[in-house]
Short mmCIF file of C-alpha atoms in Angstrom, two decimals:
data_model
loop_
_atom_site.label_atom_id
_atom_site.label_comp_id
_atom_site.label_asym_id
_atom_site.label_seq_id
_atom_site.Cartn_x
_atom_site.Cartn_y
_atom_site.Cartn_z
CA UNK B 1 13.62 48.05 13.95
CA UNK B 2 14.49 50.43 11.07
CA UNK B 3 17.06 48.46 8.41
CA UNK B 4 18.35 50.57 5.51
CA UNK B 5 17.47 49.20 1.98
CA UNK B 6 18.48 50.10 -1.24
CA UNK B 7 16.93 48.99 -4.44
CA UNK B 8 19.18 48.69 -7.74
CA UNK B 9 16.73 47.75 -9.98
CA UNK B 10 14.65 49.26 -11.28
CA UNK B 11 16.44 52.89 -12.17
CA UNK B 12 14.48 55.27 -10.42
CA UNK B 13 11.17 56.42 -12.40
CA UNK B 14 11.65 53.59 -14.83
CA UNK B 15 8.96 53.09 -17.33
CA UNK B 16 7.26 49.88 -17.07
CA UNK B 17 4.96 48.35 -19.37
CA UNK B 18 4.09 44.31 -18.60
CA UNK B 19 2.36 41.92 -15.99
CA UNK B 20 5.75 41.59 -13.40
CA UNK B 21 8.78 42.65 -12.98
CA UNK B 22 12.23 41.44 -10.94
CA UNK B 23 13.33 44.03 -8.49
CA UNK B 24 17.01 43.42 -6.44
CA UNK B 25 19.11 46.04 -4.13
CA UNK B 26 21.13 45.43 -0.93
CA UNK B 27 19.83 45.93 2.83
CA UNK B 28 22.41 47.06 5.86
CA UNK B 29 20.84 45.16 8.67
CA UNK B 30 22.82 46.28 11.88
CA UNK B 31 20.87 44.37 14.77
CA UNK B 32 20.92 41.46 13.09
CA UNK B 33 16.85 41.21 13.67
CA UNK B 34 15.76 41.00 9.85
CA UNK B 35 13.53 38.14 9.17
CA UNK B 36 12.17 38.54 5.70
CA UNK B 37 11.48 41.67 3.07
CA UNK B 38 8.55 41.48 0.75
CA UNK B 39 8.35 43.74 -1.95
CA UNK B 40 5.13 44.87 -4.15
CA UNK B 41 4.35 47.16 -7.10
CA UNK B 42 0.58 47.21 -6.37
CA UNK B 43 -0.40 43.68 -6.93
CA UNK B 44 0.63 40.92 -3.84
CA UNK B 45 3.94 40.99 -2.13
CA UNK B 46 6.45 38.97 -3.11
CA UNK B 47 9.02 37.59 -0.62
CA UNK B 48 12.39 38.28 -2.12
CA UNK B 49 15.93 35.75 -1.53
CA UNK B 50 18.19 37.21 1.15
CA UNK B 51 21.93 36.44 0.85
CA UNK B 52 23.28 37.38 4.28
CA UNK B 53 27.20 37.18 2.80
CA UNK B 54 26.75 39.66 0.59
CA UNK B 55 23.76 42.00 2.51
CA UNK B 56 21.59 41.29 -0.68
CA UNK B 57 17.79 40.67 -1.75
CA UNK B 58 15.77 39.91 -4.78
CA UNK B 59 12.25 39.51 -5.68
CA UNK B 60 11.14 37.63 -8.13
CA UNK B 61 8.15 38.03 -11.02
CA UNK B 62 6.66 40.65 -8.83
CA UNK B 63 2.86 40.92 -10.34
CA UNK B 64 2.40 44.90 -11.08
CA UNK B 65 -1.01 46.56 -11.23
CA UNK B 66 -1.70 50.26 -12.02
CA UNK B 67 -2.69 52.73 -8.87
CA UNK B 68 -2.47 55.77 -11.59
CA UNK B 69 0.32 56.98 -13.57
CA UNK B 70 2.89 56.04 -11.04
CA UNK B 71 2.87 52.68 -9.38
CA UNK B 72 4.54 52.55 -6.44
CA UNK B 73 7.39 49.51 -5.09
CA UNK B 74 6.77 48.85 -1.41
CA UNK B 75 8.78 47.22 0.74
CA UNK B 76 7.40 45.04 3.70
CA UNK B 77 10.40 44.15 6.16
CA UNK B 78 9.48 41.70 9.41
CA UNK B 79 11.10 41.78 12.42
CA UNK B 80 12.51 38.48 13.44
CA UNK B 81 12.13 39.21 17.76
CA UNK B 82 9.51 40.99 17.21
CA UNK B 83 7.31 39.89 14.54
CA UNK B 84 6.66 43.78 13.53
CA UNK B 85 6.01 44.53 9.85
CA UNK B 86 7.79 48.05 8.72
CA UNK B 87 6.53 49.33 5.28
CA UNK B 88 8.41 51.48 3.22
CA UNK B 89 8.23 52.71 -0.60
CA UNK B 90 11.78 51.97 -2.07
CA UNK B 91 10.47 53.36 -5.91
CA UNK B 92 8.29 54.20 -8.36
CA UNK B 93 7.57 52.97 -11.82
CA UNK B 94 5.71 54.70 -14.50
CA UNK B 95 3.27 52.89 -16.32
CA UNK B 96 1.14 54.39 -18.88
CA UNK B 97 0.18 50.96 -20.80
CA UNK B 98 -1.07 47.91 -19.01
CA UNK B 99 -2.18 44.53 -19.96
CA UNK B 100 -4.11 42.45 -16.93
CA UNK B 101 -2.90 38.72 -16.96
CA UNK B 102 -6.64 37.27 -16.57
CA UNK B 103 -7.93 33.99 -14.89
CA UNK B 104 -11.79 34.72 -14.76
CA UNK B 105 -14.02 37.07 -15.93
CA UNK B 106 -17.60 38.89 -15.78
CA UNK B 107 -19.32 41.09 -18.03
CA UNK B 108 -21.63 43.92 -15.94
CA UNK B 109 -23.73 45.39 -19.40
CA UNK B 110 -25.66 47.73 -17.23
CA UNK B 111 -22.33 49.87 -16.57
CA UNK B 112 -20.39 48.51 -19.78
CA UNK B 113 -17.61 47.24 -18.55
CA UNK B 114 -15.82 43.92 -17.93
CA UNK B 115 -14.78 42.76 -14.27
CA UNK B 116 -11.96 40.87 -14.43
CA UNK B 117 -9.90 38.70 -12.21
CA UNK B 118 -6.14 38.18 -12.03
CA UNK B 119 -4.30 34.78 -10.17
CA UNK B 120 -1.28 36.48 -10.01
CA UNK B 121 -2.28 39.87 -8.56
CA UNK B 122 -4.49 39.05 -6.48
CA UNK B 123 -6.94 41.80 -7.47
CA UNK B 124 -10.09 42.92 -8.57
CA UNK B 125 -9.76 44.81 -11.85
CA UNK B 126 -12.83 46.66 -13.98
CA UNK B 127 -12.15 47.12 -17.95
CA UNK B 128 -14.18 49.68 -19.73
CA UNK B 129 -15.58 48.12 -22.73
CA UNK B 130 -15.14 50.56 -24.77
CA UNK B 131 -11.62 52.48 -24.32
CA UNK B 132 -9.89 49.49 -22.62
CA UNK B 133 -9.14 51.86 -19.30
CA UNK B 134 -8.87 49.97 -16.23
CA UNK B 135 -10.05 50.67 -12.48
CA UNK B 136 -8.92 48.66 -9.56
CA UNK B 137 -11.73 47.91 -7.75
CA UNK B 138 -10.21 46.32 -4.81
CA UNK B 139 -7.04 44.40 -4.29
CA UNK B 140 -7.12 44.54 -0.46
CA UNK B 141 -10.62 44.16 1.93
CA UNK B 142 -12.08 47.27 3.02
CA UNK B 143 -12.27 47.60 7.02
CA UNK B 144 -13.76 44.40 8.41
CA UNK B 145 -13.53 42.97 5.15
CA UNK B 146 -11.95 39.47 4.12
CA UNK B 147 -8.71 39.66 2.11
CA UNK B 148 -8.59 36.88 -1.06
CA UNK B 149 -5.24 35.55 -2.32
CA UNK B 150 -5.91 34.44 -5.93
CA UNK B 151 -9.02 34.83 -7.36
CA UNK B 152 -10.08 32.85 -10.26
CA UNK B 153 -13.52 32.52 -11.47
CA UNK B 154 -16.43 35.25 -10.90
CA UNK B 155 -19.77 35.44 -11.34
CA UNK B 156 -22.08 38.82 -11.45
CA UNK B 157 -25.21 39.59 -9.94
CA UNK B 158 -26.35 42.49 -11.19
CA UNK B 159 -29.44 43.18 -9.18
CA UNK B 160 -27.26 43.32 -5.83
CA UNK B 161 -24.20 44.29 -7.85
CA UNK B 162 -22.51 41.84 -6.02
CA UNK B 163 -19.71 39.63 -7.40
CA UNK B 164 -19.01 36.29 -6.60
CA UNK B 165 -15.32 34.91 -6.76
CA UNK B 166 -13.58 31.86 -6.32
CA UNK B 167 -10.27 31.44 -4.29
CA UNK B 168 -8.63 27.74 -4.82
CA UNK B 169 -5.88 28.90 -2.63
CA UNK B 170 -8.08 29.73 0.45
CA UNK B 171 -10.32 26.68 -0.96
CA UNK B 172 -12.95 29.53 -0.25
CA UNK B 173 -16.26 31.20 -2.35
CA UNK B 174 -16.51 34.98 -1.62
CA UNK B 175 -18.87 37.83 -2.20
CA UNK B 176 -17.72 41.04 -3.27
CA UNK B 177 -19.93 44.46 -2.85
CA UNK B 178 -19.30 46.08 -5.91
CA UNK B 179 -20.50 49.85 -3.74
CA UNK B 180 -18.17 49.50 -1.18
CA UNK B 181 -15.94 47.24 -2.02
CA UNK B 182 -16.31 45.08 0.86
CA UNK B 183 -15.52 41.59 0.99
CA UNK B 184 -16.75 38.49 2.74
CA UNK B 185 -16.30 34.94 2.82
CA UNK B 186 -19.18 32.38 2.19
CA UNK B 187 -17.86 29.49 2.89
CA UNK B 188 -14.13 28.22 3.77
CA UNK B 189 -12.66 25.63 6.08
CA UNK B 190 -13.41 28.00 8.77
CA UNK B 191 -17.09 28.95 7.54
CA UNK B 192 -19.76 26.37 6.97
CA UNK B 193 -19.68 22.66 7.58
CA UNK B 194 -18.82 19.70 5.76
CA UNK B 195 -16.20 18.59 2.90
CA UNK B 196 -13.66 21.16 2.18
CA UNK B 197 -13.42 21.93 -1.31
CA UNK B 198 -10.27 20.46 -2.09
CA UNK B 199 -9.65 22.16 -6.24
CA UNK B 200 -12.37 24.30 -6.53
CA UNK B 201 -12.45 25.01 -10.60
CA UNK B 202 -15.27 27.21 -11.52
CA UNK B 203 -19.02 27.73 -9.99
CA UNK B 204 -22.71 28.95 -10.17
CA UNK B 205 -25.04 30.54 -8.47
CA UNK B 206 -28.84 29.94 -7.55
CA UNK B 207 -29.67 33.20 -5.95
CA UNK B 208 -33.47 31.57 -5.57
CA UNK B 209 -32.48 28.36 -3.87
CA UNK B 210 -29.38 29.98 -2.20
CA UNK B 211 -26.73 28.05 -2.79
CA UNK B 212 -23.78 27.65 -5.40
CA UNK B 213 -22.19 24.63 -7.52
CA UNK B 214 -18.67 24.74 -7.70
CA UNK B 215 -16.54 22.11 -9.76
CA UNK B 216 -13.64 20.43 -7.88
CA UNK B 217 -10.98 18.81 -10.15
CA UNK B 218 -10.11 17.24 -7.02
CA UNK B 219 -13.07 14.72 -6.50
CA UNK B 220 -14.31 15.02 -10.33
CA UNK B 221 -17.40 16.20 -9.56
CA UNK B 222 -20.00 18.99 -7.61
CA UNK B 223 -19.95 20.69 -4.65
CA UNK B 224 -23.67 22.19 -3.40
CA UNK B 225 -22.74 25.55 -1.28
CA UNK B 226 -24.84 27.11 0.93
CA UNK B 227 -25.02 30.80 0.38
CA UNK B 228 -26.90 31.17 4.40
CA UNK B 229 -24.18 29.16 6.39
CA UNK B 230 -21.38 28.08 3.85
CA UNK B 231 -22.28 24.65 4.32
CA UNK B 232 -21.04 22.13 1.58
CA UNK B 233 -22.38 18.72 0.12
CA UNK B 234 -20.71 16.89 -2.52
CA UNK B 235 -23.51 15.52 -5.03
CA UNK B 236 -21.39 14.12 -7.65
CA UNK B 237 -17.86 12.75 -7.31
CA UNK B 238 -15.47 9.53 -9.11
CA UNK B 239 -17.75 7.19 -6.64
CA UNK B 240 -21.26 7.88 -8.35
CA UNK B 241 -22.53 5.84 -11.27
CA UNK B 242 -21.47 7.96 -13.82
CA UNK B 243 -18.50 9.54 -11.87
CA UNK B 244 -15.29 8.15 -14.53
CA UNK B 245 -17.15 10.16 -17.26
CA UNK B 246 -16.16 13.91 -15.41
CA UNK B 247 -12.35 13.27 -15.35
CA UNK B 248 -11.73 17.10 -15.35
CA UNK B 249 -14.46 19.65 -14.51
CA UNK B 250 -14.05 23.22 -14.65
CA UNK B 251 -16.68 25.62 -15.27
CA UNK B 252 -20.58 24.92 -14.51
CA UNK B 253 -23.64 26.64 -15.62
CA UNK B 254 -26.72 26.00 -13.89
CA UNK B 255 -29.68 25.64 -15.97
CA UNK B 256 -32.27 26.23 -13.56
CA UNK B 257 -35.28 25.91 -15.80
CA UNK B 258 -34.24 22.33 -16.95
CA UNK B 259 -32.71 21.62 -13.33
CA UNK B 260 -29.41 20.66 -15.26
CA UNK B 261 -25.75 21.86 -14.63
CA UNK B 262 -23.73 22.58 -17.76
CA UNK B 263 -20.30 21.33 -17.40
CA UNK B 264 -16.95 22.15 -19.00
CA UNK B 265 -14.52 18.92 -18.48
CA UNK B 266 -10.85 19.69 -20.13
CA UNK B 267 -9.91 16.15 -19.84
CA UNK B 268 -12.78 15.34 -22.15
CA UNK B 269 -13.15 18.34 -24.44
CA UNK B 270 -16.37 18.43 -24.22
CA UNK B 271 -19.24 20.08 -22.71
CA UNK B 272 -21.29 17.44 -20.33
CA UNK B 273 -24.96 18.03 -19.08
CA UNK B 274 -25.92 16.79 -15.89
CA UNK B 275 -29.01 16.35 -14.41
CA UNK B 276 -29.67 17.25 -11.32
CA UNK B 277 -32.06 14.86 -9.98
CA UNK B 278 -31.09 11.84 -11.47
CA UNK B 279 -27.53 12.65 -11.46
CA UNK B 280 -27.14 11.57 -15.26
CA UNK B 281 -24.53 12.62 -17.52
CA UNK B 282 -24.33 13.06 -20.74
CA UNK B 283 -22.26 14.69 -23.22
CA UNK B 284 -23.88 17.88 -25.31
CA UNK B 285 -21.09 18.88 -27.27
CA UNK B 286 -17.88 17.09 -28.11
CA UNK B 287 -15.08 15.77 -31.11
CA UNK B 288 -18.43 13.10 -32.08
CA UNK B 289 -21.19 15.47 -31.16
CA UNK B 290 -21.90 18.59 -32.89
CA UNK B 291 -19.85 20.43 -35.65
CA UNK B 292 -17.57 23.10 -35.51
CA UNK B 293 -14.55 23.69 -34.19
CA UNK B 294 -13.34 21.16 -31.23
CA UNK B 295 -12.88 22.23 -28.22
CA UNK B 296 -9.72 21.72 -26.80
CA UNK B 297 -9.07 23.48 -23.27
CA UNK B 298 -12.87 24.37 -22.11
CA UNK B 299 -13.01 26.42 -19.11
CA UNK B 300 -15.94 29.23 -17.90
CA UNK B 301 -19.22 28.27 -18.93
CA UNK B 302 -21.43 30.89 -19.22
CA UNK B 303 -25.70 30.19 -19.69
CA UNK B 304 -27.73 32.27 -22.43
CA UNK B 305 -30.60 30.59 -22.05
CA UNK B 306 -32.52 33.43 -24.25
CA UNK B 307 -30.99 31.68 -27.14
CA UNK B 308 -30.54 27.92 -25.97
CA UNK B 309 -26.95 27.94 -25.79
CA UNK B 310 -23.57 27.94 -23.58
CA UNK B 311 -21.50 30.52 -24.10
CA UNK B 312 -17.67 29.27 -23.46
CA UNK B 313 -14.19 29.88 -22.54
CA UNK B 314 -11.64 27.99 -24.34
CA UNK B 315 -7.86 28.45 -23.07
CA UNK B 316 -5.71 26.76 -25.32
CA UNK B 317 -7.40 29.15 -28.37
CA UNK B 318 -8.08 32.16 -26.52
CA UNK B 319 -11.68 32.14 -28.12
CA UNK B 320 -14.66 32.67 -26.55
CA UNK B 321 -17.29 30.09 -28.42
CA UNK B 322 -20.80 29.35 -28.69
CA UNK B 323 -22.66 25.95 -28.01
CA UNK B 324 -25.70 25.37 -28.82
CA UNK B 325 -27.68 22.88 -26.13
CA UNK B 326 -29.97 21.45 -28.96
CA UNK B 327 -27.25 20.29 -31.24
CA UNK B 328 -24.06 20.58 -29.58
CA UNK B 329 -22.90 22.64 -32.44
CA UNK B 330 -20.18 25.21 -31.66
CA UNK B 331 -19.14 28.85 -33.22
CA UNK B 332 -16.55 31.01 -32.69
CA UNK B 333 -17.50 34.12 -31.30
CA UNK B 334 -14.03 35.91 -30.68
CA UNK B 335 -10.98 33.72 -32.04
CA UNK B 336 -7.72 34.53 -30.30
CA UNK B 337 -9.00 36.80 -27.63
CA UNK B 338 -6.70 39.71 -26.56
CA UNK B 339 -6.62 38.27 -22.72
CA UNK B 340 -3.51 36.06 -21.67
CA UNK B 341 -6.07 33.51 -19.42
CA UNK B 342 -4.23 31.56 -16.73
#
């Protein structure tokens, strides 16, 4: 199984500066046994159109990531009798500037650099704070590891230095070892018992009590995780007393000292507080409470509970903003952040 494939565009050793990029050619498949191609430029394959007429292919918005200076275009062609997967590199872009299209993101101060997250590429990317150069830090699972399709939010603990990360696509919360780069899965529909999480949004973790919170869109409420088996509870959904006032929840904070989880809902632009043994909501910070500037698209929630206050994601401005728990008031930190946040 060895079909020929040529690959028009890009030029040979084009330079390449952006997030994706549309690559086409023609294939000469003589037995007939060509099932799919898939190409990729360092980020995950994409499965390009074949028109059979014309012995064509494209792939389309192929997510890029830098390997180096080069970046290579694979191709991934499957045998139709045979299932087998032959990998070839059809080209080679050079790419000396970069942006990373983010979705969720972690600061690690002890090594000064941000650890950031991309839907699209699947990967694992670290961002030195102070020159902007960027690392891969894993895209695809060591040995034995498990892989992740799109990761979205991420949580560091830096005694471990182990990373957390969300995957809504594999409805799945991972753990990353930032040493060796190997991966594993918490919990999944495969690992750990109970309710699948059906739109996982954004989490927290209790490394003391073992166990996460992870906002579901899907049910409107709070998923308990299990960090020993993977096992998941829900402990706040549409059906509890206060369930119609968490339309949209996306990030959580837990405040472990007040046993509260701060929560952003994007439905209600406002930051809710609920607590966790009465299973009370109540709004913190809102268009009627605090000043400041509204928040619009709230997302990650982060806790700084040195200072009494949430420190927040907001999509629709790009701007990472302050809330304070005591007042609800809110301050721009960084207005019109550099990121691109999916």
């Amino acid at each position: 199984f060895s079909p020929a494939l040529e690959v028009h565009f890009p030029p040979p050793n084009a330079h390449f500066s952006g997030a994706s990029i549309d690559v086409q050619g023609r294939y000469l498949d003589a037995g007939n046994d060509l099932a799919k191609i898939e190409i990729g430029a360092g980020g995950r394959p994409v499965t390009a159109t074949l028109d059979p007429v014309t012995q064509t292919w494209r792939a389309v918005d192929i997510p890029i990531i830098p390997m180096g200076v080069s970046i290579p275009i694979t191709a991934f062609l499957t045998s139709s009798s045979s299932g087998e997967i032959t990998k070839k590199q059809v080209g080679l872009l050079d790419s000396n500037a970069f942006l990373v299209r983010a979705t969720g993101i972690a600061f690690d101060q002890l090594k000064s650099r941000a650890l950031v997250t991309d839907f699209r590429l699947g990967a694992l990317v670290s961002v030195d704070i102070a020159n902007g150069d960027r690392t891969l830090v894993t895209k695809q699972p060591t040995e034995g590891g498990q892989s992740f399709q799109s990761p979205t939010a991420i949580k560091l603990d830096p005694a471990s230095n182990n990373l957390y990360l969300l995957d809504p696509n594999l409805s799945a919360l991972m753990e990353i070892n930032l040493f060796t780069g190997q991966s594993n899965t918490l919990s999944s529909p495969e690992i750990g018992t109970g309710p699948v999480l059906s739109n996982p949004r954004g989490f927290d973790i209790d490394l003391l009590s073992s166990q996460a919170l992870v906002a579901d869109s899907k049910i409107n409420g709070l998923f308990s995780v299990s960090l020993d088996d993977g096992g998941r509870s829900i402990i706040f959904d549409k059906t509890s007393p206060d369930g119609s006032l968490l339309p949209s929840p996306q990030g959580v904070a837990i405040d472990r000292n007040r046993n509260k989880a701060l929560i952003a809902d994007n439905q209600r632009h406002a930051l809710l507080e609920l607590d966790l043994t009465t299973f009370e909501l109540n709004v913190i910070s809102d268009i009627d409470t605090g000043s400041g500037a509204s928040l619009i698209s709230p997302r990650d929630v982060h806790l700084d509970a040195l200072n009494n206050r949430v420190i927040l994601l907001d999509t629709a401005q790009a701007a990472i903003m302050a809330i304070d728990l005591a007042t609800g008031d809110r301050q721009v930190l960084f207005p019109r952040c550099s990121w691109v946040w999916g």
